[in-house]
Structure formats: structure tokens, C-alpha cells
mmCIF file of N, CA and C in Angstrom:
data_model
loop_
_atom_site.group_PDB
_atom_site.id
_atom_site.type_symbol
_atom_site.label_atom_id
_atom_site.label_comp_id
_atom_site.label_asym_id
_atom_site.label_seq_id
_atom_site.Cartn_x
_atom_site.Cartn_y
_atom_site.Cartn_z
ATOM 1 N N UNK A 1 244.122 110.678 156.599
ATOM 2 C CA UNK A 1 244.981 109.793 157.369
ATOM 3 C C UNK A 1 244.875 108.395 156.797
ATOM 4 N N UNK A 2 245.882 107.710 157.002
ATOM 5 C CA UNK A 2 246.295 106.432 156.200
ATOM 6 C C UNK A 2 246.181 105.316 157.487
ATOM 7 N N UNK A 3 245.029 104.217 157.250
ATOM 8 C CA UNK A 3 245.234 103.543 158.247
ATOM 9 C C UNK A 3 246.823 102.481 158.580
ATOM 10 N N UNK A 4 246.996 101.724 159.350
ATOM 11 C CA UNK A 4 248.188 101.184 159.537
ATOM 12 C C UNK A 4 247.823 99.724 158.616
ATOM 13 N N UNK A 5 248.772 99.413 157.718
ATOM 14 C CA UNK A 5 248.300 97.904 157.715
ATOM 15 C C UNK A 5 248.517 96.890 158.398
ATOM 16 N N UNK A 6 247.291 96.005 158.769
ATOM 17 C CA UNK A 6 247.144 95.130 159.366
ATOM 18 C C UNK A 6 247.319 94.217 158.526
ATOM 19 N N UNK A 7 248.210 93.126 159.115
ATOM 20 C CA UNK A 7 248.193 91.663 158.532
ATOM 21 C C UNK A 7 248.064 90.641 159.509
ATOM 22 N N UNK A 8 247.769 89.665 158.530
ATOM 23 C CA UNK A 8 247.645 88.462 159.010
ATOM 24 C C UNK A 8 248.473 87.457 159.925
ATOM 25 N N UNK A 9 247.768 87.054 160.805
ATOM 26 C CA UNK A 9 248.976 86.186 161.755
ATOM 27 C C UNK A 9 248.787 84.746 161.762
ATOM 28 N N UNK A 10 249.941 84.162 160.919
ATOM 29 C CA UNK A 10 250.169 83.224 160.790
ATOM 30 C C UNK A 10 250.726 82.131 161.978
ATOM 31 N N UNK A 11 250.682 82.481 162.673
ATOM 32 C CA UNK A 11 251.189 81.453 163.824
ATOM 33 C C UNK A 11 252.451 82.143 164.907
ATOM 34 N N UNK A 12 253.512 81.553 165.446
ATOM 35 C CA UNK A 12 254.443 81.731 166.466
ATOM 36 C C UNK A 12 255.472 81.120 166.510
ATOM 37 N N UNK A 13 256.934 81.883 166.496
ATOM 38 C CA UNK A 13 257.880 81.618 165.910
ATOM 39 C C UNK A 13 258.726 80.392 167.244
ATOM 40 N N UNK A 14 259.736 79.685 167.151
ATOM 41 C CA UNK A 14 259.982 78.929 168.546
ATOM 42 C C UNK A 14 260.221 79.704 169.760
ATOM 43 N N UNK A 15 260.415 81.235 169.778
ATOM 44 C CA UNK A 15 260.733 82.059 170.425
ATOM 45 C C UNK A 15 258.974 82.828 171.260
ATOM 46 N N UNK A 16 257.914 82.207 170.918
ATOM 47 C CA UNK A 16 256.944 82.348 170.796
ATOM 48 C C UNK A 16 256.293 83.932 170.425
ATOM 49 N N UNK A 17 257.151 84.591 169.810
ATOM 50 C CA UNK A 17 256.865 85.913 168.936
ATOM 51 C C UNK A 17 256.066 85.569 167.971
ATOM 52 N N UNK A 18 254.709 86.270 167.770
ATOM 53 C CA UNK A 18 253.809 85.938 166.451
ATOM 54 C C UNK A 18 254.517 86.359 165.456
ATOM 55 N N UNK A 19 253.810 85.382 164.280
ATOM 56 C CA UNK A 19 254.793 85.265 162.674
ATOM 57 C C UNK A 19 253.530 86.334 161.720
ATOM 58 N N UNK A 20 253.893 87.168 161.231
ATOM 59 C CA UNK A 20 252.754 87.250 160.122
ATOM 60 C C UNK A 20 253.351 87.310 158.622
ATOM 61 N N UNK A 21 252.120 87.294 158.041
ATOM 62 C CA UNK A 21 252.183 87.197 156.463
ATOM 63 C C UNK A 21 252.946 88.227 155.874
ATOM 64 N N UNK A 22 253.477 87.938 154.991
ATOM 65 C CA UNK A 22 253.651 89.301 154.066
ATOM 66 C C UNK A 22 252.738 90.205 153.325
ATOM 67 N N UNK A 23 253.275 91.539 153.992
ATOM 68 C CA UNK A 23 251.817 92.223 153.655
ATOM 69 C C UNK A 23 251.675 92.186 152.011
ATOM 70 N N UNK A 24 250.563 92.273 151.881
ATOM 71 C CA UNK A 24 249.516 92.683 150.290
ATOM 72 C C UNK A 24 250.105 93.675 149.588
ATOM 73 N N UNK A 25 250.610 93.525 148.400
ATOM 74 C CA UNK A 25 250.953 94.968 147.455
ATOM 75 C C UNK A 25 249.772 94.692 146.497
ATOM 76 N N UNK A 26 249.259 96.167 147.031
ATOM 77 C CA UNK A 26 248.029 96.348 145.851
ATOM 78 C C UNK A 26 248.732 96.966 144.675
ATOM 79 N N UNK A 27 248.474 96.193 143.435
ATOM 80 C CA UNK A 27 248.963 97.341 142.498
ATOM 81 C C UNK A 27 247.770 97.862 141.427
ATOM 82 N N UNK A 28 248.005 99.308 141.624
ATOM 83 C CA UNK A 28 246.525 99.713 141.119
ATOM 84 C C UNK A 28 246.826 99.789 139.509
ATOM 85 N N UNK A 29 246.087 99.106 139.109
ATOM 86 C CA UNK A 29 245.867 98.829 137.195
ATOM 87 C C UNK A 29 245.615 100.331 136.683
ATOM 88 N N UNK A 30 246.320 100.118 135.365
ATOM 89 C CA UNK A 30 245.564 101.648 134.496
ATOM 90 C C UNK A 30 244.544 101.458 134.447
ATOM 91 N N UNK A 31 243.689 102.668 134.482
ATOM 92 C CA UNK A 31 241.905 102.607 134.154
ATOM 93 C C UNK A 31 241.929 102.801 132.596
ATOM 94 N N UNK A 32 241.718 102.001 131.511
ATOM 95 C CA UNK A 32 241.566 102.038 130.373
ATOM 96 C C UNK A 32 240.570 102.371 129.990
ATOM 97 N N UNK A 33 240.743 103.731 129.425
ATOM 98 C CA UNK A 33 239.753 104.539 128.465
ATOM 99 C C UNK A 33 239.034 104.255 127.602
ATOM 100 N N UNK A 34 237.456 104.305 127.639
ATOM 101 C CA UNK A 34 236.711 103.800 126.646
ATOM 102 C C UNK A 34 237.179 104.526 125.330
ATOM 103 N N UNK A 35 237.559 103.686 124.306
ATOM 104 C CA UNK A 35 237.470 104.142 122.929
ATOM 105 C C UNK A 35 236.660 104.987 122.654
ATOM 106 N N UNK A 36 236.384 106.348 121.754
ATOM 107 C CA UNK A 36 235.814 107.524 121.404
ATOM 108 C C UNK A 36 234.582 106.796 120.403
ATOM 109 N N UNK A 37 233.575 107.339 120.643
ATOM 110 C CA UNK A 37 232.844 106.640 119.737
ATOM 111 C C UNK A 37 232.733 107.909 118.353
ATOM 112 N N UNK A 38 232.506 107.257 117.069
ATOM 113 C CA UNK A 38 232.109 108.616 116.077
ATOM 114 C C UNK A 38 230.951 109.054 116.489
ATOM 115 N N UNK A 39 231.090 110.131 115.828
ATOM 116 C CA UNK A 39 229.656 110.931 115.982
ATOM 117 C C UNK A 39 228.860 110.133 114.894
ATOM 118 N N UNK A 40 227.574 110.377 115.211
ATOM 119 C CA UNK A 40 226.801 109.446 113.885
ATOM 120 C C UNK A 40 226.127 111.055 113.255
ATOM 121 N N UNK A 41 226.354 110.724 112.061
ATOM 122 C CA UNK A 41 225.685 111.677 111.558
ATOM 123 C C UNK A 41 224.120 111.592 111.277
ATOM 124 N N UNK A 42 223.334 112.336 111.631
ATOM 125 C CA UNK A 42 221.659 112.133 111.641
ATOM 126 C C UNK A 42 221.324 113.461 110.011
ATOM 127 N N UNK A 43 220.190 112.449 109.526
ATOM 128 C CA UNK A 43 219.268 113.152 108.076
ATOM 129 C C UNK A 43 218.616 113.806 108.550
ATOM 130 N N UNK A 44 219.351 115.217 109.088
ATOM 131 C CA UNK A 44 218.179 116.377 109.496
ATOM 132 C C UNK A 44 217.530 116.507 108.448
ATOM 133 N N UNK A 45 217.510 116.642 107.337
ATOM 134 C CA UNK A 45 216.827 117.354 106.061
ATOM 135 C C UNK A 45 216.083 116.601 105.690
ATOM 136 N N UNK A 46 216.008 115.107 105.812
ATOM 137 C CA UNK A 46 214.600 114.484 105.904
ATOM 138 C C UNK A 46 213.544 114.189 107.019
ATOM 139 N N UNK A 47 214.462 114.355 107.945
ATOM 140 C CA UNK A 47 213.143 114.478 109.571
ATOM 141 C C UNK A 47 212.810 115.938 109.512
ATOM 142 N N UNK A 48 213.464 116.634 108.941
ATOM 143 C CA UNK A 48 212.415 118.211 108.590
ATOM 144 C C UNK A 48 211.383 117.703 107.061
ATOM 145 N N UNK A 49 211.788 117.319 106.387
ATOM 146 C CA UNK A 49 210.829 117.047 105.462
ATOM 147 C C UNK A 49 209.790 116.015 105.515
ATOM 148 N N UNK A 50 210.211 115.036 106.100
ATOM 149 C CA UNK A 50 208.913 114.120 107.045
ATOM 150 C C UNK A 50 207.857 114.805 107.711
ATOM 151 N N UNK A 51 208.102 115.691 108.809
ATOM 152 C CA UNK A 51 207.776 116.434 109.811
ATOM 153 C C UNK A 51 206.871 117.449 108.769
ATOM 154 N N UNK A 52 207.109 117.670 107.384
ATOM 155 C CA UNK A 52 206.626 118.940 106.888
ATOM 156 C C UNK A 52 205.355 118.144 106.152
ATOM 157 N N UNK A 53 205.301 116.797 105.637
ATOM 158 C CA UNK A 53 204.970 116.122 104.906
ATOM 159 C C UNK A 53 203.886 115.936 105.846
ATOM 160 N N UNK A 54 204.194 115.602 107.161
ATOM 161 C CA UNK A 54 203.410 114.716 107.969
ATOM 162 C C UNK A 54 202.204 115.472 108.111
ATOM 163 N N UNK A 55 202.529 117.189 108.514
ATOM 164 C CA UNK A 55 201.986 118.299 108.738
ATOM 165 C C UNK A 55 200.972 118.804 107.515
ATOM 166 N N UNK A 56 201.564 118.094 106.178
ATOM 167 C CA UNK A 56 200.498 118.970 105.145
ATOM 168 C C UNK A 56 199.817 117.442 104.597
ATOM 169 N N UNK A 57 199.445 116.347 105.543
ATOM 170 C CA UNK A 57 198.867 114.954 105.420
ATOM 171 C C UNK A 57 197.854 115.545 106.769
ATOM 172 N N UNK A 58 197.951 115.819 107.720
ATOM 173 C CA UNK A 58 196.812 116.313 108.666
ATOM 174 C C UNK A 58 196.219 117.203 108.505
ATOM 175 N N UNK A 59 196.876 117.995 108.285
ATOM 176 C CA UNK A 59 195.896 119.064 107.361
ATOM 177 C C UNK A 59 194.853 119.176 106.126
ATOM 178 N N UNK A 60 195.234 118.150 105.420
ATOM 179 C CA UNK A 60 194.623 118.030 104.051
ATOM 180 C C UNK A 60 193.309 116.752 104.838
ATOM 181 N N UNK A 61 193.671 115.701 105.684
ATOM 182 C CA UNK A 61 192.621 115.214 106.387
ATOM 183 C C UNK A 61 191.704 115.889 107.433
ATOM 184 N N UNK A 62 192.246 117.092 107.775
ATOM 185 C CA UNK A 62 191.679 117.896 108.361
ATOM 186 C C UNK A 62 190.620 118.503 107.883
ATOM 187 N N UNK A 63 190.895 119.473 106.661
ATOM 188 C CA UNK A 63 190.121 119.731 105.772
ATOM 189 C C UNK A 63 189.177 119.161 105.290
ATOM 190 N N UNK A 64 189.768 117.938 104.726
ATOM 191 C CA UNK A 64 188.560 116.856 104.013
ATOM 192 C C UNK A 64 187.457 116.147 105.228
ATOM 193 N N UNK A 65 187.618 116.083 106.402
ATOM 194 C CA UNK A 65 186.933 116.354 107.498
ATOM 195 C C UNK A 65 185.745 117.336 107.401
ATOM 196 N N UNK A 66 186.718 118.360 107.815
ATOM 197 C CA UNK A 66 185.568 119.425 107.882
ATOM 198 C C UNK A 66 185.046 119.687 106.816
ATOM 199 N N UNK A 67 184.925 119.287 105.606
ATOM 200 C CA UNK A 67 183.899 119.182 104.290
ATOM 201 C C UNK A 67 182.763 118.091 104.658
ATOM 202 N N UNK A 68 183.411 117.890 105.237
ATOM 203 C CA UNK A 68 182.547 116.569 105.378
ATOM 204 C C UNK A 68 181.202 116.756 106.455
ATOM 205 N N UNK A 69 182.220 117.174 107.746
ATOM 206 C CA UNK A 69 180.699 117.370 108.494
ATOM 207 C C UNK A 69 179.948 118.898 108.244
ATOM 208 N N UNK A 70 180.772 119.722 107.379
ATOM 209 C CA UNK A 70 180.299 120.785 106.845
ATOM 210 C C UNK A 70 178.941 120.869 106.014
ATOM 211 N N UNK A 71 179.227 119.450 105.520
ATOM 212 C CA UNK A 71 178.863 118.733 104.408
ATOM 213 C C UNK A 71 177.285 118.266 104.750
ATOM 214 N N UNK A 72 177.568 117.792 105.931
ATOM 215 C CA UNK A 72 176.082 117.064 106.496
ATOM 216 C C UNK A 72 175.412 118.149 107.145
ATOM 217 N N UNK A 73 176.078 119.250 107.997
ATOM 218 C CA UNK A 73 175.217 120.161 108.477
ATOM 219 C C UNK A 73 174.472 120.955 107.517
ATOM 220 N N UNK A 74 175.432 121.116 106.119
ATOM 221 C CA UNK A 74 174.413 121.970 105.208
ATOM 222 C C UNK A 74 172.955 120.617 105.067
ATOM 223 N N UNK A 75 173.496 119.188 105.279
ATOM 224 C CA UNK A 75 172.441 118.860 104.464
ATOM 225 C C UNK A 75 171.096 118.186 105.402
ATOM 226 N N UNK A 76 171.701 118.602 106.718
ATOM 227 C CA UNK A 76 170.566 118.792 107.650
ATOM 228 C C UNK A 76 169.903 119.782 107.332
ATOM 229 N N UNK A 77 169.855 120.617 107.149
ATOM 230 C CA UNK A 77 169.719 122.291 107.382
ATOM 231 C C UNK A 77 168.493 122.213 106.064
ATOM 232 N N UNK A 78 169.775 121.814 104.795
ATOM 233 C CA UNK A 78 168.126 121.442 103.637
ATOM 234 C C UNK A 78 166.752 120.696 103.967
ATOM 235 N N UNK A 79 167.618 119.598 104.787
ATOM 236 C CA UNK A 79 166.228 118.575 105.037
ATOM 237 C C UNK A 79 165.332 119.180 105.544
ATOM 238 N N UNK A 80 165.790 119.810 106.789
ATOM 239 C CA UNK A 80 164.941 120.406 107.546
ATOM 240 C C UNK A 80 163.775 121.678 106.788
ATOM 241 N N UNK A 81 164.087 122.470 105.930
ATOM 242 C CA UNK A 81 163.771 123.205 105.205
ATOM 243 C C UNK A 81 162.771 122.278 104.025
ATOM 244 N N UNK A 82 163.461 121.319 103.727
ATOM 245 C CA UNK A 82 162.555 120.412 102.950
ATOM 246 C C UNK A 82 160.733 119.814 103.613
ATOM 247 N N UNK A 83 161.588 119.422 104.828
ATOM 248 C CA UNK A 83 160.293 118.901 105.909
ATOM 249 C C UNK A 83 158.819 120.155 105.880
ATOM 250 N N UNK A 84 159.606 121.028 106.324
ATOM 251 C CA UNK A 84 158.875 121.910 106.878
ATOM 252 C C UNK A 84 157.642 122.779 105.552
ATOM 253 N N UNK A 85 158.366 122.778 104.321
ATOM 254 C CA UNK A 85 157.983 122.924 103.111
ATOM 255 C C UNK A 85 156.771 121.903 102.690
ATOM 256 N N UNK A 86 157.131 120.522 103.274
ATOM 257 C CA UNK A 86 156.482 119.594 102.537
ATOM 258 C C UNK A 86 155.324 119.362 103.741
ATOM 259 N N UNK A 87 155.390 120.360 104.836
ATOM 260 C CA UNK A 87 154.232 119.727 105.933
ATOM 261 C C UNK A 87 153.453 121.471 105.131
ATOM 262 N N UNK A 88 153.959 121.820 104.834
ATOM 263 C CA UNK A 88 153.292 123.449 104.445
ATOM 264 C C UNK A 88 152.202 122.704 103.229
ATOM 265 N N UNK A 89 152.996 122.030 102.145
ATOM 266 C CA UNK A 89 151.864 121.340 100.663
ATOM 267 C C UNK A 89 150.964 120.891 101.479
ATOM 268 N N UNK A 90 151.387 119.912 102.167
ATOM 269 C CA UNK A 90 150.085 118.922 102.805
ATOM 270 C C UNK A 90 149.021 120.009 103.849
ATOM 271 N N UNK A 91 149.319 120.583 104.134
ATOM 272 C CA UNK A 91 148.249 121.214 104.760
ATOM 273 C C UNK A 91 147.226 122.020 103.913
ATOM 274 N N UNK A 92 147.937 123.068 102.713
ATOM 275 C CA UNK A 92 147.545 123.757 102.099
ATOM 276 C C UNK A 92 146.513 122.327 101.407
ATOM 277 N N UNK A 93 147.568 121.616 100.774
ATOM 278 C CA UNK A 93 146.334 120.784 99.482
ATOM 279 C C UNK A 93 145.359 120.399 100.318
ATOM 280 N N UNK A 94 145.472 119.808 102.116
ATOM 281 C CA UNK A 94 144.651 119.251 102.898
ATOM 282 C C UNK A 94 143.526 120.075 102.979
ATOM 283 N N UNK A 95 143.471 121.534 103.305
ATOM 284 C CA UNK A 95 142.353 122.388 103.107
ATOM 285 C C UNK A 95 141.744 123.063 101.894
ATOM 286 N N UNK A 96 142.650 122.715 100.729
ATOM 287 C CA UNK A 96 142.432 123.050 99.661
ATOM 288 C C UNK A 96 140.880 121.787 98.986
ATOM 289 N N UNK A 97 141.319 120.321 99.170
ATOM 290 C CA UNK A 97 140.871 119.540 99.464
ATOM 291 C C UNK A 97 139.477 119.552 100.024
ATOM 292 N N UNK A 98 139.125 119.789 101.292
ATOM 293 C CA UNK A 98 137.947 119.674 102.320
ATOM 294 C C UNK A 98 137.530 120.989 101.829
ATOM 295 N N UNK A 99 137.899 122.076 100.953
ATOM 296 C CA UNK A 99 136.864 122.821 100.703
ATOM 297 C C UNK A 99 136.041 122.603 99.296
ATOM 298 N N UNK A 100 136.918 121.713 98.274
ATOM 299 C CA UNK A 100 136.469 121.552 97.573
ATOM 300 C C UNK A 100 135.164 120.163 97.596
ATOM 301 N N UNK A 101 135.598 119.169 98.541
ATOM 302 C CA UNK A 101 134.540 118.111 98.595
ATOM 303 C C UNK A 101 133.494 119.339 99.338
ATOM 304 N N UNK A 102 133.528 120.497 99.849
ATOM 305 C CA UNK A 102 132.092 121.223 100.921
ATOM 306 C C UNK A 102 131.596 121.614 99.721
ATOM 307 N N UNK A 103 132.391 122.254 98.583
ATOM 308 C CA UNK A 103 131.868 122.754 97.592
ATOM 309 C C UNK A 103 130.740 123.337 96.828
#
């Protein structure tokens, strides 16, 4: 439903009948269409080759990583083997030692 238009009242004619305005013509504007934008074309074939690059750069730091602490656990592992070797001399020469000063 369409309301009624209401207008404005301008005053009273000598007859004392109210005067009103002339009603409002809305005139509704074209809605102007945004211009189409292009498509942009995107370098799939280098964000796949970035992406592949990026992938065989973490990996290769990955690797060189795990050489690394690979690296130190072997060389705990010697030390430790070293220690234990070198408390073995000292004991042996230590009694080797005190039997020879009993002699």
C-alpha cells in the first residue's frame, strides 16, 4: 500500500481554505553501474615454484639441523666412553702404582 502524500501547508487562502505547496516529484536517477574491472592475471607458475623452493630450503635446513644435533649426541656418547676409559687407566696405573712402591 502506497501512503497518501502529504504536503505542506503554506498558509490560507482569503476564503480561509488552507493553501499547500506543490507536491515533491521525486525523480528516481539511473543507478550507474560500476565499470567491470579486468581480471588480473596472477604467476601461478612462480607461487608454485616459490612454494617448491621454499619447501626444498626447509628441508635442506632441516637436515643440516639434524646433523648437527646428531652430530653432538654422537659426540656426547664418545666423550662419555672416553671418560669412563680414562677413569679405567687411572685406576689400573693407580694400583698398578701402590703395588709397585709395596714391592
Amino acid at each position: 500500500m502506497t501512503e497518501p502524500v502529504q504536503r505542506q501547508q503554506i498558509g490560507y487562502d482569503l476564503a480561509g481554505n488552507p493553501m499547500y505547496a506543490a507536491p515533491v516529484q521525486y525523480v528516481q536517477q539511473p543507478v550507474q553501474q560500476q565499470p567491470l574491472q579486468p581480471i588480473k592475471a596472477h604467476p601461478w607458475g612462480a607461487y608454485i615454484a616459490g612454494g617448491c623452493l621454499g619447501l626444498l630450503a626447509l628441508t635442506l635446513v632441516v637436515v643440516l639441523v639434524m646433523f648437527v644435533v646428531f652430530g653432538f649426541a654422537i659426540l656426547a656418547a664418545v666423550l662419555g666412553l672416553v671418560v669412563v676409559a680414562l677413569t679405567i687407566c687411572v685406576l689400573v696405573l693407580k694400583s698398578m702404582w701402590t703395588e709397585s712402591r709395596k714391592g
